[in-house]
PDB file of C-alpha atoms in Angstrom:
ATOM      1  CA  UNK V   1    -121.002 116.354 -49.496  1.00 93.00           C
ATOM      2  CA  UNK V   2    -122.529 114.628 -46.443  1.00 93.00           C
ATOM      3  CA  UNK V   3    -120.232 116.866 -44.156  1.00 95.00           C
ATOM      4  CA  UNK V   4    -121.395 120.065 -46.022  1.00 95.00           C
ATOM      5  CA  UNK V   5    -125.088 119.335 -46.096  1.00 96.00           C
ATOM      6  CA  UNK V   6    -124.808 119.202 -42.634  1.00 94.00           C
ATOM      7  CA  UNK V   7    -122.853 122.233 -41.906  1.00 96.00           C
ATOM      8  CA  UNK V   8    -125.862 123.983 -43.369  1.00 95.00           C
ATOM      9  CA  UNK V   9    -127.790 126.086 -40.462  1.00 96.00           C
ATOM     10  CA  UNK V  10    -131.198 125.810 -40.512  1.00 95.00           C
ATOM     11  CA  UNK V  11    -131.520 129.861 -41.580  1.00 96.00           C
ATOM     12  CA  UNK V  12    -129.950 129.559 -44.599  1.00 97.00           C
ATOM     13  CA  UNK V  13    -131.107 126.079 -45.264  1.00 97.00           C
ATOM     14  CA  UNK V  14    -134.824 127.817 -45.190  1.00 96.00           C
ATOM     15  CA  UNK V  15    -133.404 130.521 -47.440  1.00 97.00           C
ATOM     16  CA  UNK V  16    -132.287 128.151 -50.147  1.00 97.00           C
ATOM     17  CA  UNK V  17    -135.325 125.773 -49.624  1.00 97.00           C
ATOM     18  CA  UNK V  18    -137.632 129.188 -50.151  1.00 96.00           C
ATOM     19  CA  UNK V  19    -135.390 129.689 -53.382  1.00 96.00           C
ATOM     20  CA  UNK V  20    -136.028 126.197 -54.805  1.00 97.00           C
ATOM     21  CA  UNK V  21    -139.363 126.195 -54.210  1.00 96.00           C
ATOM     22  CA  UNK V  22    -139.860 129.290 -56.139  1.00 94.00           C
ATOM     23  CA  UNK V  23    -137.828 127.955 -58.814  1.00 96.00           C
ATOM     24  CA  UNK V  24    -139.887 124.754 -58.546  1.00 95.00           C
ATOM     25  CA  UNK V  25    -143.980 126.511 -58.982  1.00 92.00           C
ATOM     26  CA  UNK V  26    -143.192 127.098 -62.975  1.00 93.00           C
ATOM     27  CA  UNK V  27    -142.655 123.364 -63.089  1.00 94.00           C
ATOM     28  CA  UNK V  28    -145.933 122.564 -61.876  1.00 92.00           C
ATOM     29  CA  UNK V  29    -147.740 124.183 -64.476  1.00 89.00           C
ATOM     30  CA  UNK V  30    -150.410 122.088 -66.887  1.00 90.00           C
ATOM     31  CA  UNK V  31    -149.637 118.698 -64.879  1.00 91.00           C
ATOM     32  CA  UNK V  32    -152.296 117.087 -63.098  1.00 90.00           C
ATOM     33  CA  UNK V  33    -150.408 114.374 -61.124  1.00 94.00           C
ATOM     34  CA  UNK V  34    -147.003 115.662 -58.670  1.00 95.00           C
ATOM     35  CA  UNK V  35    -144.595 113.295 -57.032  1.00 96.00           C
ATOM     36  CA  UNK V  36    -142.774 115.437 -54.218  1.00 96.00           C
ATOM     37  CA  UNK V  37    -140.687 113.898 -51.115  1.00 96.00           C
ATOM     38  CA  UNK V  38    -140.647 114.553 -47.524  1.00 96.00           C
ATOM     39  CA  UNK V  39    -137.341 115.858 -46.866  1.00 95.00           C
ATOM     40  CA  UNK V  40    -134.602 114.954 -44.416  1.00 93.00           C
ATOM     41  CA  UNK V  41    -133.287 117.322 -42.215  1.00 93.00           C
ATOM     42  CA  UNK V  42    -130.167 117.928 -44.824  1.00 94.00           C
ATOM     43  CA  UNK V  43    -132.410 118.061 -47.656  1.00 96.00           C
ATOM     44  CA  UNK V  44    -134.541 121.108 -49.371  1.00 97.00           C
ATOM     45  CA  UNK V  45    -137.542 121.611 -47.006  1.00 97.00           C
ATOM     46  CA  UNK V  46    -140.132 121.024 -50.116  1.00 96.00           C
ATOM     47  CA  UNK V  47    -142.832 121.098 -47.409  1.00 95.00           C
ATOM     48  CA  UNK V  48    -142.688 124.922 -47.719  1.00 95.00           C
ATOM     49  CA  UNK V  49    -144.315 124.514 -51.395  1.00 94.00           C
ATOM     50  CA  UNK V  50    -147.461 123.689 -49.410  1.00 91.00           C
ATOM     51  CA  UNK V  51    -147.332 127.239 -47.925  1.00 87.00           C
ATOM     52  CA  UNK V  52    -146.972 128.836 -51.930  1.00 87.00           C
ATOM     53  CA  UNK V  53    -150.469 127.269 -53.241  1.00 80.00           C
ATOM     54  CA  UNK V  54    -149.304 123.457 -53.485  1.00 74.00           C
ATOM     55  CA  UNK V  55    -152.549 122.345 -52.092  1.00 61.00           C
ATOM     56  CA  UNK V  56    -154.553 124.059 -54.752  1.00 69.00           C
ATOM     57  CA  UNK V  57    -152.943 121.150 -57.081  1.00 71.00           C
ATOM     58  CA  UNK V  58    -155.390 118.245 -57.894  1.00 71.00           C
ATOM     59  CA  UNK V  59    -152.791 115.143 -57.243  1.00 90.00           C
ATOM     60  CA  UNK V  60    -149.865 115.482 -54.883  1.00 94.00           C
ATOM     61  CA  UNK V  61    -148.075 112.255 -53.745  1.00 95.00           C
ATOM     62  CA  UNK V  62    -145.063 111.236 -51.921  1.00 96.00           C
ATOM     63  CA  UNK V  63    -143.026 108.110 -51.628  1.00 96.00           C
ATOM     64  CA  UNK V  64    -143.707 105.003 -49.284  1.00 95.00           C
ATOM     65  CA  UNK V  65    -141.088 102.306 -48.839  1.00 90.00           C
ATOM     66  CA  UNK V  66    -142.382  98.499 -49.509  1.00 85.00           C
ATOM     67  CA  UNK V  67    -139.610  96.038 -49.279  1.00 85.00           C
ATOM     68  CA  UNK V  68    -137.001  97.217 -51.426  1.00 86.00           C
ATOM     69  CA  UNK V  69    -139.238  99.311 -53.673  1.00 87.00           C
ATOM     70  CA  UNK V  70    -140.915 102.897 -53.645  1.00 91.00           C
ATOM     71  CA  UNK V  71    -144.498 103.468 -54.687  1.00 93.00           C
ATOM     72  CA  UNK V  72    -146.301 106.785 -54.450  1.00 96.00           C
ATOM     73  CA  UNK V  73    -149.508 107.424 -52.558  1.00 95.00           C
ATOM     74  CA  UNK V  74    -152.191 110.723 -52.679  1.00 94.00           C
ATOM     75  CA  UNK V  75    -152.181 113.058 -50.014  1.00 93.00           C
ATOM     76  CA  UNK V  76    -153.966 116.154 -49.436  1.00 90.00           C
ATOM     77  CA  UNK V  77    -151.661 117.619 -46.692  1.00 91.00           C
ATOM     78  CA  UNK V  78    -148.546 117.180 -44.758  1.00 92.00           C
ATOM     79  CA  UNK V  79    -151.313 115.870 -42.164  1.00 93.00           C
ATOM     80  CA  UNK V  80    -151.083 113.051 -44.259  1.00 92.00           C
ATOM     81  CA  UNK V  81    -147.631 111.637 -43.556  1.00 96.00           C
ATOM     82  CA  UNK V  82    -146.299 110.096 -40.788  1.00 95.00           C
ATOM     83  CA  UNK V  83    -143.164 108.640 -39.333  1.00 94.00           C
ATOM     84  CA  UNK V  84    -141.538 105.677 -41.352  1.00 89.00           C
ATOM     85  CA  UNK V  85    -139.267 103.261 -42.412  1.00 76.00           C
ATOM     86  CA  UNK V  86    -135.530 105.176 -42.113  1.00 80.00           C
ATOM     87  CA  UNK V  87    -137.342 107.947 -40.211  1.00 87.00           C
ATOM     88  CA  UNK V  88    -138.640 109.338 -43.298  1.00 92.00           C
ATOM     89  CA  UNK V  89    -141.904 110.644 -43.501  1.00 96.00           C
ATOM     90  CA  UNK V  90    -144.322 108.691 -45.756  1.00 96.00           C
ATOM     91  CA  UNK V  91    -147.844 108.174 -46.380  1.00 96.00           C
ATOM     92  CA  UNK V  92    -149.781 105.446 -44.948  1.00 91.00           C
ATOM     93  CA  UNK V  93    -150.650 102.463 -46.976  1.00 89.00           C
ATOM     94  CA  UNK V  94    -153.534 102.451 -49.381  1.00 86.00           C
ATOM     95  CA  UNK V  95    -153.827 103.103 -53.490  1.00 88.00           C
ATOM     96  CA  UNK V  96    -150.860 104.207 -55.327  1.00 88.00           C
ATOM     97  CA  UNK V  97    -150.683 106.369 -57.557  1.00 91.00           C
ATOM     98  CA  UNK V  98    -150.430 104.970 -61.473  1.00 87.00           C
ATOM     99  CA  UNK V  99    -149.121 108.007 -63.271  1.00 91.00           C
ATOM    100  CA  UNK V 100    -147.485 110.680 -62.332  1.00 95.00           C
ATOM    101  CA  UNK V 101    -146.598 113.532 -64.912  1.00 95.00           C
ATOM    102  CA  UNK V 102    -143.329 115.354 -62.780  1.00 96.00           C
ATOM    103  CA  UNK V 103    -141.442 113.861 -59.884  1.00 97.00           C
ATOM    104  CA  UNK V 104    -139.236 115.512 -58.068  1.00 97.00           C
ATOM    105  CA  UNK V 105    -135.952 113.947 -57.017  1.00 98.00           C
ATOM    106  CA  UNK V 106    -133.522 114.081 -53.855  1.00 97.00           C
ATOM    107  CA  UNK V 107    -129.834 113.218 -54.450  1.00 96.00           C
ATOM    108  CA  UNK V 108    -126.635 113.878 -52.687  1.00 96.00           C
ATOM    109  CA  UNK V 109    -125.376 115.838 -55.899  1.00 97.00           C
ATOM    110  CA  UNK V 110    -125.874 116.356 -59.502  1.00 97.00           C
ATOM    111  CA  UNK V 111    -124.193 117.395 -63.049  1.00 97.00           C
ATOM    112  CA  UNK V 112    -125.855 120.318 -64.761  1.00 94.00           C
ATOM    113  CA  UNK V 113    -126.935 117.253 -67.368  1.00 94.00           C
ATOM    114  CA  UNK V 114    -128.921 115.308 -64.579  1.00 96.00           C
ATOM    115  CA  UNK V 115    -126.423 112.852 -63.511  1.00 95.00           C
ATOM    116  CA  UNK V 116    -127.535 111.725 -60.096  1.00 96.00           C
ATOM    117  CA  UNK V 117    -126.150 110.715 -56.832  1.00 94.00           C
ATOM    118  CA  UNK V 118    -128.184 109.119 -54.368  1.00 90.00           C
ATOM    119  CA  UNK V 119    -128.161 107.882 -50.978  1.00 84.00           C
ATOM    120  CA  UNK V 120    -127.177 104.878 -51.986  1.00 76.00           C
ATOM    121  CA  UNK V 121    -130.137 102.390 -51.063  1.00 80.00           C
ATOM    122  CA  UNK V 122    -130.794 102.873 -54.335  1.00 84.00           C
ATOM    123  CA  UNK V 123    -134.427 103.296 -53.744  1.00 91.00           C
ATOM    124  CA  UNK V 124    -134.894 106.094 -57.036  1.00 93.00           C
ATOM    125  CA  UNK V 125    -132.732 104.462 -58.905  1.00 90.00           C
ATOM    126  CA  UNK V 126    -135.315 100.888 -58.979  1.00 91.00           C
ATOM    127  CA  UNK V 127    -138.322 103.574 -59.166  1.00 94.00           C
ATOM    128  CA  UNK V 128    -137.271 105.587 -62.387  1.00 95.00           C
ATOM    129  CA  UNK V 129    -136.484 102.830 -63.935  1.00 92.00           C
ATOM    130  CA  UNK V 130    -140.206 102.624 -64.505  1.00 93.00           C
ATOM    131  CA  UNK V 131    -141.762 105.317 -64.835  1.00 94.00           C
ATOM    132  CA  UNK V 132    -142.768 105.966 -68.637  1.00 93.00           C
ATOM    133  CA  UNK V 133    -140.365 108.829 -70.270  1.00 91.00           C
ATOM    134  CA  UNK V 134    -143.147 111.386 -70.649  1.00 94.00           C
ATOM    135  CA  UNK V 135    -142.767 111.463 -67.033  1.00 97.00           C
ATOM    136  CA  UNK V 136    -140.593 114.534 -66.178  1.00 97.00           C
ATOM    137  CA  UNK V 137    -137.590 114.040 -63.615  1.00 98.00           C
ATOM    138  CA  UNK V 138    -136.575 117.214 -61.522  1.00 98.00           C
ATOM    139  CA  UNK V 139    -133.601 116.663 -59.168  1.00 98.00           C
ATOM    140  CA  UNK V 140    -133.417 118.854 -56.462  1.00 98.00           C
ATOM    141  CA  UNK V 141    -130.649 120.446 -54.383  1.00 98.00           C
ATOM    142  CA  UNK V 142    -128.696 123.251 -52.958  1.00 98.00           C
ATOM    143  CA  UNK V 143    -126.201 124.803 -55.282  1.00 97.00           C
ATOM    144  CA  UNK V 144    -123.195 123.289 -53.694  1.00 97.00           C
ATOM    145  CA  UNK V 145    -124.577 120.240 -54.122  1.00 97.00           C
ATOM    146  CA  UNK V 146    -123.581 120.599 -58.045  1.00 97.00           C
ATOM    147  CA  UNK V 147    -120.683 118.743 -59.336  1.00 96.00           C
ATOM    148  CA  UNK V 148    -119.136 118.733 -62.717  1.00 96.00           C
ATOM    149  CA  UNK V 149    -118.606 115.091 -63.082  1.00 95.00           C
ATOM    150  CA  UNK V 150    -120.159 111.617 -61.142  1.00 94.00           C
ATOM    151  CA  UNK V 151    -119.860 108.916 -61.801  1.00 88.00           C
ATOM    152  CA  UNK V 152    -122.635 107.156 -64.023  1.00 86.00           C
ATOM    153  CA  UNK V 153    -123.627 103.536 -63.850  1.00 82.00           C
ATOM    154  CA  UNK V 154    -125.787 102.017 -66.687  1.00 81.00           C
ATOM    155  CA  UNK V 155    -129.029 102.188 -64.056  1.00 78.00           C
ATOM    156  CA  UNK V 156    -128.836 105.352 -63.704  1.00 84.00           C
ATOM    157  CA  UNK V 157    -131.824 107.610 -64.897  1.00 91.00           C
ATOM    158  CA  UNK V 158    -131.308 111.336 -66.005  1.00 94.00           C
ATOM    159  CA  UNK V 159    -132.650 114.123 -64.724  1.00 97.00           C
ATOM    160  CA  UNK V 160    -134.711 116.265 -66.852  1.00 97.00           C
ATOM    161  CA  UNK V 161    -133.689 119.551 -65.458  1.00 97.00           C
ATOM    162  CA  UNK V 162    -131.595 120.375 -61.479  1.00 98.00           C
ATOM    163  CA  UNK V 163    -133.107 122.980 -59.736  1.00 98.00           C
ATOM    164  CA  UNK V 164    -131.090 124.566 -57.273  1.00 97.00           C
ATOM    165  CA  UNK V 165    -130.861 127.162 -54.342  1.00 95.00           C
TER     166      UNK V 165
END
């Protein structure tokens, strides 16, 4: 999957990421309080959901590593992040964020029934284990990216719904 992800070009990697995004406005609907990620070059480029009204949304945060944990911090534009830890960008340190109504959720693949695979810091994994379940959970990915069957370890946390591109 690695090796595919980064075949991708970067035209039809926009393409797909333009597609998800799309896919990804309905989902936004009625919730006050978004988790999204900054994504790594192989990853979705979320940051084009700015450009389709995300910063008409009242709450938008993104992850910032502490230790071995995530927590999620406000932001009110891509301005907002900056270089860190694993050359991710994050936002800088200040007030989390205590609930959070959708997050949406890299991975290296998923089932159609939200089985996950992640990077394997295990970084999500430690993080949706506790979030309340009202929460929803969005994976997101390109369609090749979708597997019929990984392997599930008892830490493992759902997805509520894959959107693909």
């Amino acid at each position: 999957m690695r090796k595919r992800l980064r075949q991708l070009s970067q035209d039809e990697r926009q393409a797909r990421s333009l597609r998800i995004c799309e896919k990804l406005l309905p989902f936004f609907s009625g919730k006050n309080s978004l988790a999204l990620f900054a994504p790594l070059p192989t990853e979705p480029d979320l940051d084009l959901l700015w450009n389709l009204g995300l910063a008409k949304h009242p709450l938008v945060s993104y992850p910032r590593c502490q230790g071995d944990t995530l927590s999620f911090r406000p932001i009110a534009a891509l301005s907002g992040l900056m270089l860190g830890r694993y050359g991710v960008r994050e936002p800088t340190p200040g007030p989390g964020v205590q609930q959070l109504d959708l997050i949406l959720v890299p991975g290296l693949a998923f089932t159609a029934e939200g089985i996950r695979l992640g990077r394997g810091a295990g970084f999500y994994d430690r993080f949706l284990c506790t979030i309340p379940e009202t929460t929803i959970k969005v994976g997101v990915c390109f369609e090749f990216q979708r597997v019929l069957e990984i392997p599930r370890e008892p830490h493992d946390v759902r997805m509520d719904a894959v959107v693909y591109g």
